[in-house]
mmCIF file of N, CA and C and ligand atoms in Angstrom:
data_model
loop_
_atom_site.group_PDB
_atom_site.id
_atom_site.type_symbol
_atom_site.label_atom_id
_atom_site.label_comp_id
_atom_site.label_asym_id
_atom_site.label_seq_id
_atom_site.Cartn_x
_atom_site.Cartn_y
_atom_site.Cartn_z
ATOM 1 N N UNK A 132 44.180 0.873 128.248
ATOM 2 C CA UNK A 132 43.003 1.486 127.616
ATOM 3 C C UNK A 132 42.829 0.907 126.210
ATOM 4 N N UNK A 133 41.605 0.635 125.850
ATOM 5 C CA UNK A 133 41.380 0.016 124.541
ATOM 6 C C UNK A 133 41.529 1.042 123.429
ATOM 7 N N UNK A 134 41.937 0.553 122.280
ATOM 8 C CA UNK A 134 42.151 1.415 121.128
ATOM 9 C C UNK A 134 40.816 1.865 120.539
ATOM 10 N N UNK A 135 40.856 3.027 119.913
ATOM 11 C CA UNK A 135 39.674 3.564 119.233
ATOM 12 C C UNK A 135 39.831 3.373 117.732
ATOM 13 N N UNK A 136 38.801 2.827 117.130
ATOM 14 C CA UNK A 136 38.810 2.578 115.691
ATOM 15 C C UNK A 136 37.684 3.353 115.037
ATOM 16 N N UNK A 137 38.039 4.068 113.980
ATOM 17 C CA UNK A 137 37.022 4.775 113.196
ATOM 18 C C UNK A 137 36.658 3.919 111.994
ATOM 19 N N UNK A 138 35.382 3.617 111.863
ATOM 20 C CA UNK A 138 34.866 2.834 110.742
ATOM 21 C C UNK A 138 34.117 3.763 109.805
ATOM 22 N N UNK A 139 34.625 3.890 108.580
ATOM 23 C CA UNK A 139 33.953 4.705 107.563
ATOM 24 C C UNK A 139 33.342 3.744 106.558
ATOM 25 N N UNK A 140 32.041 3.607 106.606
ATOM 26 C CA UNK A 140 31.339 2.583 105.808
ATOM 27 C C UNK A 140 29.918 3.060 105.556
ATOM 28 N N UNK A 141 29.498 3.043 104.282
ATOM 29 C CA UNK A 141 28.160 3.549 103.957
ATOM 30 C C UNK A 141 27.079 2.475 104.006
ATOM 31 N N UNK A 142 27.479 1.219 103.988
ATOM 32 C CA UNK A 142 26.477 0.148 103.990
ATOM 33 C C UNK A 142 26.058 -0.183 105.422
ATOM 34 N N UNK A 143 24.783 0.048 105.764
ATOM 35 C CA UNK A 143 24.343 -0.125 107.156
ATOM 36 C C UNK A 143 24.572 -1.537 107.708
ATOM 37 N N UNK A 144 24.356 -2.555 106.873
ATOM 38 C CA UNK A 144 24.527 -3.937 107.345
ATOM 39 C C UNK A 144 26.005 -4.222 107.645
ATOM 40 N N UNK A 145 26.890 -3.787 106.742
ATOM 41 C CA UNK A 145 28.331 -3.974 106.971
ATOM 42 C C UNK A 145 28.789 -3.211 108.203
ATOM 43 N N UNK A 146 28.235 -2.010 108.352
ATOM 44 C CA UNK A 146 28.608 -1.138 109.471
ATOM 45 C C UNK A 146 28.228 -1.795 110.800
ATOM 46 N N UNK A 147 27.021 -2.324 110.841
ATOM 47 C CA UNK A 147 26.523 -2.935 112.069
ATOM 48 C C UNK A 147 27.330 -4.184 112.423
ATOM 49 N N UNK A 148 27.591 -4.994 111.425
ATOM 50 C CA UNK A 148 28.329 -6.236 111.661
ATOM 51 C C UNK A 148 29.764 -5.951 112.117
ATOM 52 N N UNK A 149 30.434 -5.052 111.396
ATOM 53 C CA UNK A 149 31.825 -4.724 111.747
ATOM 54 C C UNK A 149 31.893 -4.097 113.140
ATOM 55 N N UNK A 150 30.946 -3.233 113.438
ATOM 56 C CA UNK A 150 30.920 -2.595 114.755
ATOM 57 C C UNK A 150 30.752 -3.628 115.865
ATOM 58 N N UNK A 151 29.834 -4.544 115.660
ATOM 59 C CA UNK A 151 29.583 -5.593 116.647
ATOM 60 C C UNK A 151 30.844 -6.419 116.897
ATOM 61 N N UNK A 152 31.492 -6.811 115.814
ATOM 62 C CA UNK A 152 32.697 -7.643 115.924
ATOM 63 C C UNK A 152 33.830 -6.882 116.622
ATOM 64 N N UNK A 153 34.015 -5.626 116.238
ATOM 65 C CA UNK A 153 35.102 -4.825 116.833
ATOM 66 C C UNK A 153 34.838 -4.544 118.311
ATOM 67 N N UNK A 154 33.598 -4.220 118.633
ATOM 68 C CA UNK A 154 33.270 -3.956 120.041
ATOM 69 C C UNK A 154 33.409 -5.225 120.876
ATOM 70 N N UNK A 155 33.035 -6.327 120.289
ATOM 71 C CA UNK A 155 33.169 -7.609 120.987
ATOM 72 C C UNK A 155 34.642 -7.908 121.277
ATOM 73 N N UNK A 156 35.512 -7.457 120.371
ATOM 74 C CA UNK A 156 36.959 -7.665 120.549
ATOM 75 C C UNK A 156 37.553 -6.642 121.526
ATOM 76 N N UNK A 157 36.721 -5.717 122.005
ATOM 77 C CA UNK A 157 37.173 -4.795 123.043
ATOM 78 C C UNK A 157 37.557 -3.406 122.567
ATOM 79 N N UNK A 158 37.321 -3.117 121.287
ATOM 80 C CA UNK A 158 37.677 -1.793 120.763
ATOM 81 C C UNK A 158 36.525 -0.807 120.941
ATOM 82 N N UNK A 159 36.916 0.464 121.045
ATOM 83 C CA UNK A 159 35.925 1.539 121.012
ATOM 84 C C UNK A 159 35.750 1.887 119.539
ATOM 85 N N UNK A 160 34.521 1.952 119.074
ATOM 86 C CA UNK A 160 34.273 2.159 117.646
ATOM 87 C C UNK A 160 33.550 3.472 117.394
ATOM 88 N N UNK A 161 34.109 4.267 116.499
ATOM 89 C CA UNK A 161 33.454 5.488 116.028
ATOM 90 C C UNK A 161 32.979 5.203 114.610
ATOM 91 N N UNK A 162 31.849 5.783 114.240
ATOM 92 C CA UNK A 162 31.255 5.465 112.947
ATOM 93 C C UNK A 162 31.036 6.722 112.109
ATOM 94 N N UNK A 163 31.326 6.570 110.815
ATOM 95 C CA UNK A 163 30.970 7.617 109.860
ATOM 96 C C UNK A 163 30.396 6.925 108.642
ATOM 97 N N UNK A 164 29.343 7.493 108.042
ATOM 98 C CA UNK A 164 28.757 6.820 106.885
ATOM 99 C C UNK A 164 29.135 7.479 105.555
ATOM 100 N N UNK A 165 29.986 8.489 105.602
ATOM 101 C CA UNK A 165 30.563 9.001 104.354
ATOM 102 C C UNK A 165 31.944 9.589 104.646
ATOM 103 N N UNK A 166 32.672 9.904 103.576
ATOM 104 C CA UNK A 166 34.058 10.328 103.725
ATOM 105 C C UNK A 166 34.190 11.688 104.414
ATOM 106 N N UNK A 167 33.302 12.603 104.083
ATOM 107 C CA UNK A 167 33.372 13.932 104.680
ATOM 108 C C UNK A 167 33.242 13.852 106.200
ATOM 109 N N UNK A 168 32.276 13.063 106.647
ATOM 110 C CA UNK A 168 32.092 12.863 108.085
ATOM 111 C C UNK A 168 33.304 12.137 108.663
ATOM 112 N N UNK A 169 33.782 11.130 107.953
ATOM 113 C CA UNK A 169 34.931 10.357 108.417
ATOM 114 C C UNK A 169 36.166 11.220 108.618
ATOM 115 N N UNK A 170 36.428 12.111 107.663
ATOM 116 C CA UNK A 170 37.580 13.004 107.755
ATOM 117 C C UNK A 170 37.431 13.933 108.964
ATOM 118 N N UNK A 171 36.239 14.457 109.147
ATOM 119 C CA UNK A 171 35.994 15.357 110.284
ATOM 120 C C UNK A 171 36.185 14.631 111.620
ATOM 121 N N UNK A 172 35.646 13.419 111.719
ATOM 122 C CA UNK A 172 35.776 12.643 112.958
ATOM 123 C C UNK A 172 37.242 12.280 113.204
ATOM 124 N N UNK A 173 37.964 11.953 112.132
ATOM 125 C CA UNK A 173 39.385 11.588 112.268
ATOM 126 C C UNK A 173 40.183 12.753 112.855
ATOM 127 N N UNK A 174 39.922 13.963 112.367
ATOM 128 C CA UNK A 174 40.644 15.133 112.884
ATOM 129 C C UNK A 174 40.254 15.453 114.316
ATOM 130 N N UNK A 175 38.993 15.262 114.611
ATOM 131 C CA UNK A 175 38.482 15.597 115.939
ATOM 132 C C UNK A 175 38.884 14.579 116.995
ATOM 133 N N UNK A 176 38.793 13.298 116.657
ATOM 134 C CA UNK A 176 38.969 12.237 117.661
ATOM 135 C C UNK A 176 40.334 11.550 117.609
ATOM 136 N N UNK A 177 41.064 11.736 116.504
ATOM 137 C CA UNK A 177 42.381 11.097 116.340
ATOM 138 C C UNK A 177 42.346 9.623 116.760
ATOM 139 N N UNK A 178 41.579 8.807 116.016
ATOM 140 C CA UNK A 178 41.484 7.379 116.349
ATOM 141 C C UNK A 178 42.837 6.687 116.169
ATOM 142 N N UNK A 179 42.970 5.499 116.752
ATOM 143 C CA UNK A 179 44.222 4.744 116.637
ATOM 144 C C UNK A 179 44.352 4.059 115.283
ATOM 145 N N UNK A 180 43.206 3.840 114.639
ATOM 146 C CA UNK A 180 43.212 3.171 113.333
ATOM 147 C C UNK A 180 41.908 3.504 112.618
ATOM 148 N N UNK A 181 41.965 3.525 111.295
ATOM 149 C CA UNK A 181 40.758 3.785 110.499
ATOM 150 C C UNK A 181 40.510 2.619 109.553
ATOM 151 N N UNK A 182 39.292 2.125 109.553
ATOM 152 C CA UNK A 182 38.848 1.141 108.560
ATOM 153 C C UNK A 182 38.039 1.931 107.539
ATOM 154 N N UNK A 183 38.541 1.974 106.312
ATOM 155 C CA UNK A 183 37.982 2.868 105.295
ATOM 156 C C UNK A 183 37.397 2.102 104.129
ATOM 157 N N UNK A 184 36.081 2.140 104.009
ATOM 158 C CA UNK A 184 35.444 1.566 102.823
ATOM 159 C C UNK A 184 35.913 2.391 101.621
ATOM 160 N N UNK A 185 36.157 1.734 100.498
ATOM 161 C CA UNK A 185 36.621 2.463 99.310
ATOM 162 C C UNK A 185 35.453 3.024 98.509
ATOM 163 N N UNK A 186 34.402 2.246 98.356
ATOM 164 C CA UNK A 186 33.257 2.723 97.577
ATOM 165 C C UNK A 186 32.285 3.444 98.491
ATOM 166 N N UNK A 187 32.385 4.761 98.461
ATOM 167 C CA UNK A 187 31.526 5.611 99.290
ATOM 168 C C UNK A 187 30.836 6.621 98.382
ATOM 169 N N UNK A 188 29.657 7.090 98.763
ATOM 170 C CA UNK A 188 29.004 8.134 97.964
ATOM 171 C C UNK A 188 29.793 9.441 98.091
ATOM 172 N N UNK A 189 29.855 10.227 97.027
ATOM 173 C CA UNK A 189 30.619 11.483 97.079
ATOM 174 C C UNK A 189 32.106 11.198 97.021
ATOM 175 N N UNK A 190 32.833 11.728 97.978
ATOM 176 C CA UNK A 190 34.283 11.477 98.043
ATOM 177 C C UNK A 190 34.497 10.000 98.345
ATOM 178 N N UNK A 191 35.332 9.321 97.540
ATOM 179 C CA UNK A 191 35.536 7.900 97.812
ATOM 180 C C UNK A 191 36.641 7.688 98.857
ATOM 181 N N UNK A 192 36.800 6.448 99.253
ATOM 182 C CA UNK A 192 37.729 6.133 100.331
ATOM 183 C C UNK A 192 39.190 6.403 99.983
ATOM 184 N N UNK A 193 39.518 6.299 98.698
ATOM 185 C CA UNK A 193 40.905 6.574 98.298
ATOM 186 C C UNK A 193 41.219 8.057 98.440
ATOM 187 N N UNK A 194 40.284 8.891 97.993
ATOM 188 C CA UNK A 194 40.500 10.334 98.104
ATOM 189 C C UNK A 194 40.515 10.753 99.583
ATOM 190 N N UNK A 195 39.640 10.153 100.374
ATOM 191 C CA UNK A 195 39.621 10.460 101.814
ATOM 192 C C UNK A 195 40.965 10.082 102.445
ATOM 193 N N UNK A 196 41.506 8.947 102.031
ATOM 194 C CA UNK A 196 42.803 8.499 102.556
ATOM 195 C C UNK A 196 43.910 9.477 102.164
ATOM 196 N N UNK A 197 43.901 9.903 100.893
ATOM 197 C CA UNK A 197 44.899 10.881 100.433
ATOM 198 C C UNK A 197 44.854 12.151 101.294
ATOM 199 N N UNK A 198 43.638 12.600 101.575
ATOM 200 C CA UNK A 198 43.498 13.838 102.364
ATOM 201 C C UNK A 198 43.996 13.637 103.789
ATOM 202 N N UNK A 199 43.676 12.491 104.384
ATOM 203 C CA UNK A 199 44.113 12.229 105.763
ATOM 204 C C UNK A 199 45.623 12.070 105.841
ATOM 205 N N UNK A 200 46.208 11.464 104.801
ATOM 206 C CA UNK A 200 47.656 11.253 104.789
ATOM 207 C C UNK A 200 48.413 12.530 104.393
ATOM 208 N N UNK A 201 47.693 13.536 103.930
ATOM 209 C CA UNK A 201 48.320 14.805 103.553
ATOM 210 C C UNK A 201 48.236 15.823 104.681
ATOM 211 N N UNK A 202 47.650 15.433 105.788
ATOM 212 C CA UNK A 202 47.444 16.358 106.899
ATOM 213 C C UNK A 202 48.220 15.883 108.114
ATOM 214 N N UNK A 203 48.957 16.796 108.707
ATOM 215 C CA UNK A 203 49.889 16.448 109.771
ATOM 216 C C UNK A 203 49.270 15.708 110.957
ATOM 217 N N UNK A 204 48.093 16.140 111.390
ATOM 218 C CA UNK A 204 47.532 15.517 112.596
ATOM 219 C C UNK A 204 46.921 14.138 112.360
ATOM 220 N N UNK A 205 46.760 13.753 111.085
ATOM 221 C CA UNK A 205 46.187 12.429 110.820
ATOM 222 C C UNK A 205 47.122 11.523 110.004
ATOM 223 N N UNK A 206 48.279 12.041 109.607
ATOM 224 C CA UNK A 206 49.172 11.280 108.726
ATOM 225 C C UNK A 206 49.635 9.957 109.342
ATOM 226 N N UNK A 207 49.789 9.917 110.656
ATOM 227 C CA UNK A 207 50.333 8.718 111.310
ATOM 228 C C UNK A 207 49.273 7.657 111.634
ATOM 229 N N UNK A 208 48.016 7.975 111.412
ATOM 230 C CA UNK A 208 46.962 6.994 111.727
ATOM 231 C C UNK A 208 46.924 5.922 110.637
ATOM 232 N N UNK A 209 47.094 4.655 111.009
ATOM 233 C CA UNK A 209 47.012 3.589 109.999
ATOM 234 C C UNK A 209 45.612 3.523 109.400
ATOM 235 N N UNK A 210 45.553 3.372 108.089
ATOM 236 C CA UNK A 210 44.271 3.256 107.395
ATOM 237 C C UNK A 210 44.225 1.925 106.652
ATOM 238 N N UNK A 211 43.194 1.151 106.942
ATOM 239 C CA UNK A 211 42.992 -0.126 106.266
ATOM 240 C C UNK A 211 41.794 0.018 105.342
ATOM 241 N N UNK A 212 42.018 -0.215 104.055
ATOM 242 C CA UNK A 212 40.932 -0.127 103.087
ATOM 243 C C UNK A 212 40.053 -1.369 103.167
ATOM 244 N N UNK A 213 38.751 -1.145 103.085
ATOM 245 C CA UNK A 213 37.790 -2.249 102.980
ATOM 246 C C UNK A 213 37.295 -2.212 101.545
ATOM 247 N N UNK A 214 37.559 -3.253 100.802
ATOM 248 C CA UNK A 214 37.274 -3.164 99.384
ATOM 249 C C UNK A 214 36.709 -4.429 98.780
ATOM 250 N N UNK A 215 35.775 -4.236 97.874
ATOM 251 C CA UNK A 215 35.226 -5.350 97.115
ATOM 252 C C UNK A 215 36.070 -5.571 95.862
ATOM 253 N N UNK A 216 36.980 -4.634 95.581
ATOM 254 C CA UNK A 216 37.846 -4.761 94.409
ATOM 255 C C UNK A 216 38.817 -5.917 94.615
ATOM 256 N N UNK A 217 39.113 -6.606 93.550
ATOM 257 C CA UNK A 217 40.038 -7.737 93.694
ATOM 258 C C UNK A 217 41.145 -7.712 92.651
ATOM 259 N N UNK A 218 41.098 -6.729 91.772
ATOM 260 C CA UNK A 218 42.085 -6.678 90.691
ATOM 261 C C UNK A 218 43.421 -6.160 91.200
ATOM 262 N N UNK A 219 44.472 -6.617 90.526
ATOM 263 C CA UNK A 219 45.810 -6.225 90.939
ATOM 264 C C UNK A 219 46.015 -4.712 90.869
ATOM 265 N N UNK A 220 45.493 -4.085 89.841
ATOM 266 C CA UNK A 220 45.624 -2.640 89.705
ATOM 267 C C UNK A 220 44.979 -1.891 90.855
ATOM 268 N N UNK A 221 43.920 -2.476 91.393
ATOM 269 C CA UNK A 221 43.225 -1.838 92.507
ATOM 270 C C UNK A 221 44.086 -1.875 93.766
ATOM 271 N N UNK A 222 44.775 -2.983 93.980
ATOM 272 C CA UNK A 222 45.669 -3.076 95.135
ATOM 273 C C UNK A 222 46.726 -1.971 95.052
ATOM 274 N N UNK A 223 47.266 -1.775 93.850
ATOM 275 C CA UNK A 223 48.276 -0.729 93.656
ATOM 276 C C UNK A 223 47.700 0.659 93.921
ATOM 277 N N UNK A 224 46.482 0.874 93.437
ATOM 278 C CA UNK A 224 45.837 2.189 93.661
ATOM 279 C C UNK A 224 45.593 2.436 95.138
ATOM 280 N N UNK A 225 45.193 1.382 95.837
ATOM 281 C CA UNK A 225 44.906 1.488 97.271
ATOM 282 C C UNK A 225 46.175 1.852 98.041
ATOM 283 N N UNK A 226 47.260 1.177 97.734
ATOM 284 C CA UNK A 226 48.521 1.448 98.439
ATOM 285 C C UNK A 226 49.085 2.806 98.031
ATOM 286 N N UNK A 227 48.916 3.163 96.747
ATOM 287 C CA UNK A 227 49.400 4.461 96.268
ATOM 288 C C UNK A 227 48.656 5.614 96.945
ATOM 289 N N UNK A 228 47.409 5.397 97.298
ATOM 290 C CA UNK A 228 46.620 6.446 97.963
ATOM 291 C C UNK A 228 47.092 6.674 99.398
ATOM 292 N N UNK A 229 47.875 5.720 99.918
ATOM 293 C CA UNK A 229 48.401 5.905 101.270
ATOM 294 C C UNK A 229 47.859 4.926 102.295
ATOM 295 N N UNK A 230 47.015 4.002 101.859
ATOM 296 C CA UNK A 230 46.486 3.001 102.792
ATOM 297 C C UNK A 230 47.631 2.109 103.277
ATOM 298 N N UNK A 231 47.534 1.681 104.527
ATOM 299 C CA UNK A 231 48.564 0.838 105.125
ATOM 300 C C UNK A 231 48.302 -0.645 104.876
ATOM 301 N N UNK A 232 47.136 -0.932 104.369
ATOM 302 C CA UNK A 232 46.772 -2.303 104.056
ATOM 303 C C UNK A 232 45.338 -2.318 103.580
ATOM 304 N N UNK A 233 44.860 -3.504 103.233
ATOM 305 C CA UNK A 233 43.469 -3.590 102.822
ATOM 306 C C UNK A 233 42.913 -4.946 103.187
ATOM 307 N N UNK A 234 41.605 -4.992 103.292
ATOM 308 C CA UNK A 234 40.897 -6.236 103.551
ATOM 309 C C UNK A 234 39.858 -6.371 102.450
ATOM 310 N N UNK A 235 39.893 -7.480 101.738
ATOM 311 C CA UNK A 235 38.950 -7.697 100.649
ATOM 312 C C UNK A 235 37.611 -8.173 101.192
ATOM 313 N N UNK A 236 36.541 -7.605 100.619
ATOM 314 C CA UNK A 236 35.187 -8.028 100.980
ATOM 315 C C UNK A 236 34.733 -9.124 100.023
ATOM 316 N N UNK A 237 33.884 -10.030 100.406
ATOM 317 C CA UNK A 237 33.383 -10.174 101.779
ATOM 318 C C UNK A 237 34.475 -10.764 102.660
ATOM 319 N N UNK A 238 34.700 -10.152 103.830
ATOM 320 C CA UNK A 238 35.838 -10.603 104.599
ATOM 321 C C UNK A 238 35.473 -11.444 105.804
ATOM 322 N N UNK A 239 36.439 -12.239 106.179
ATOM 323 C CA UNK A 239 36.343 -13.077 107.361
ATOM 324 C C UNK A 239 36.643 -12.169 108.548
ATOM 325 N N UNK A 240 35.738 -12.105 109.498
ATOM 326 C CA UNK A 240 35.917 -11.161 110.599
ATOM 327 C C UNK A 240 37.063 -11.515 111.533
ATOM 328 N N UNK A 241 37.431 -12.779 111.553
ATOM 329 C CA UNK A 241 38.612 -13.158 112.334
ATOM 330 C C UNK A 241 39.865 -12.561 111.696
ATOM 331 N N UNK A 242 39.880 -12.554 110.367
ATOM 332 C CA UNK A 242 41.012 -11.969 109.645
ATOM 333 C C UNK A 242 41.035 -10.461 109.875
ATOM 334 N N UNK A 243 39.853 -9.845 109.841
ATOM 335 C CA UNK A 243 39.778 -8.404 110.073
ATOM 336 C C UNK A 243 40.343 -8.036 111.449
ATOM 337 N N UNK A 244 39.928 -8.767 112.481
ATOM 338 C CA UNK A 244 40.410 -8.501 113.834
ATOM 339 C C UNK A 244 41.926 -8.719 113.927
ATOM 340 N N UNK A 245 42.396 -9.761 113.266
ATOM 341 C CA UNK A 245 43.835 -10.049 113.287
ATOM 342 C C UNK A 245 44.630 -8.927 112.622
ATOM 343 N N UNK A 246 44.133 -8.416 111.493
ATOM 344 C CA UNK A 246 44.812 -7.327 110.771
ATOM 345 C C UNK A 246 44.813 -6.049 111.609
ATOM 346 N N UNK A 247 43.691 -5.788 112.259
ATOM 347 C CA UNK A 247 43.564 -4.597 113.106
ATOM 348 C C UNK A 247 44.568 -4.681 114.261
ATOM 349 N N UNK A 248 44.622 -5.823 114.924
ATOM 350 C CA UNK A 248 45.527 -6.004 116.062
ATOM 351 C C UNK A 248 46.986 -5.858 115.635
ATOM 352 N N UNK A 249 47.293 -6.420 114.478
ATOM 353 C CA UNK A 249 48.639 -6.368 113.911
ATOM 354 C C UNK A 249 49.071 -4.917 113.629
ATOM 355 N N UNK A 250 48.177 -4.165 112.983
ATOM 356 C CA UNK A 250 48.512 -2.777 112.647
ATOM 357 C C UNK A 250 48.582 -1.899 113.892
ATOM 358 N N UNK A 251 47.720 -2.160 114.854
ATOM 359 C CA UNK A 251 47.765 -1.379 116.093
ATOM 360 C C UNK A 251 49.067 -1.643 116.842
ATOM 361 N N UNK A 252 49.514 -2.881 116.849
ATOM 362 C CA UNK A 252 50.768 -3.230 117.509
ATOM 363 C C UNK A 252 51.936 -2.545 116.822
ATOM 364 N N UNK A 253 51.902 -2.523 115.495
ATOM 365 C CA UNK A 253 52.974 -1.899 114.719
ATOM 366 C C UNK A 253 52.996 -0.395 114.833
ATOM 367 N N UNK A 254 51.845 0.188 115.143
ATOM 368 C CA UNK A 254 51.720 1.644 115.160
ATOM 369 C C UNK A 254 51.950 2.247 116.541
ATOM 370 N N UNK A 255 52.132 1.407 117.544
ATOM 371 C CA UNK A 255 52.228 1.895 118.916
ATOM 372 C C UNK A 255 53.232 3.023 119.090
ATOM 373 N N UNK A 256 54.405 2.856 118.457
ATOM 374 C CA UNK A 256 55.450 3.864 118.591
ATOM 375 C C UNK A 256 55.090 5.214 118.016
ATOM 376 N N UNK A 257 54.156 5.227 117.083
ATOM 377 C CA UNK A 257 53.780 6.482 116.434
ATOM 378 C C UNK A 257 52.710 7.245 117.191
ATOM 379 N N UNK A 258 52.128 6.599 118.198
ATOM 380 C CA UNK A 258 51.031 7.237 118.913
ATOM 381 C C UNK A 258 51.330 7.345 120.397
ATOM 382 N N UNK A 259 51.939 8.423 120.824
ATOM 383 C CA UNK A 259 52.264 8.587 122.238
ATOM 384 C C UNK A 259 51.004 8.635 123.102
HETATM 385 MN MN1 MN B 274 30.508 1.228 100.281
#
């Protein structure tokens, strides 16, 4: 069975492109356009992995990650930050928030798929 990926992204063009690429790679994709919706979908659907945009309206992706990693039913879901930030301090903030990795924007979609596959393979044991 193919893995389910939750994409939390407020930019419609990025959302459409990432969804197309992920679906083409065989994943089931769930979409949320803000953090509040993303958190709700994560609890409801328990996706295998979350791609989390950091710059979101309202609650940002780092705070959403902190909340998901502080809750028992979502703590084990790998979260990959999607970020336009490139500074070293930002990488530290992203990892400190609980993200399992990050992909810098604008990103190469082959790299994105490779990172997703890698994290899903590593997380298999955590998801019965
Ligand atoms: Mn954004």
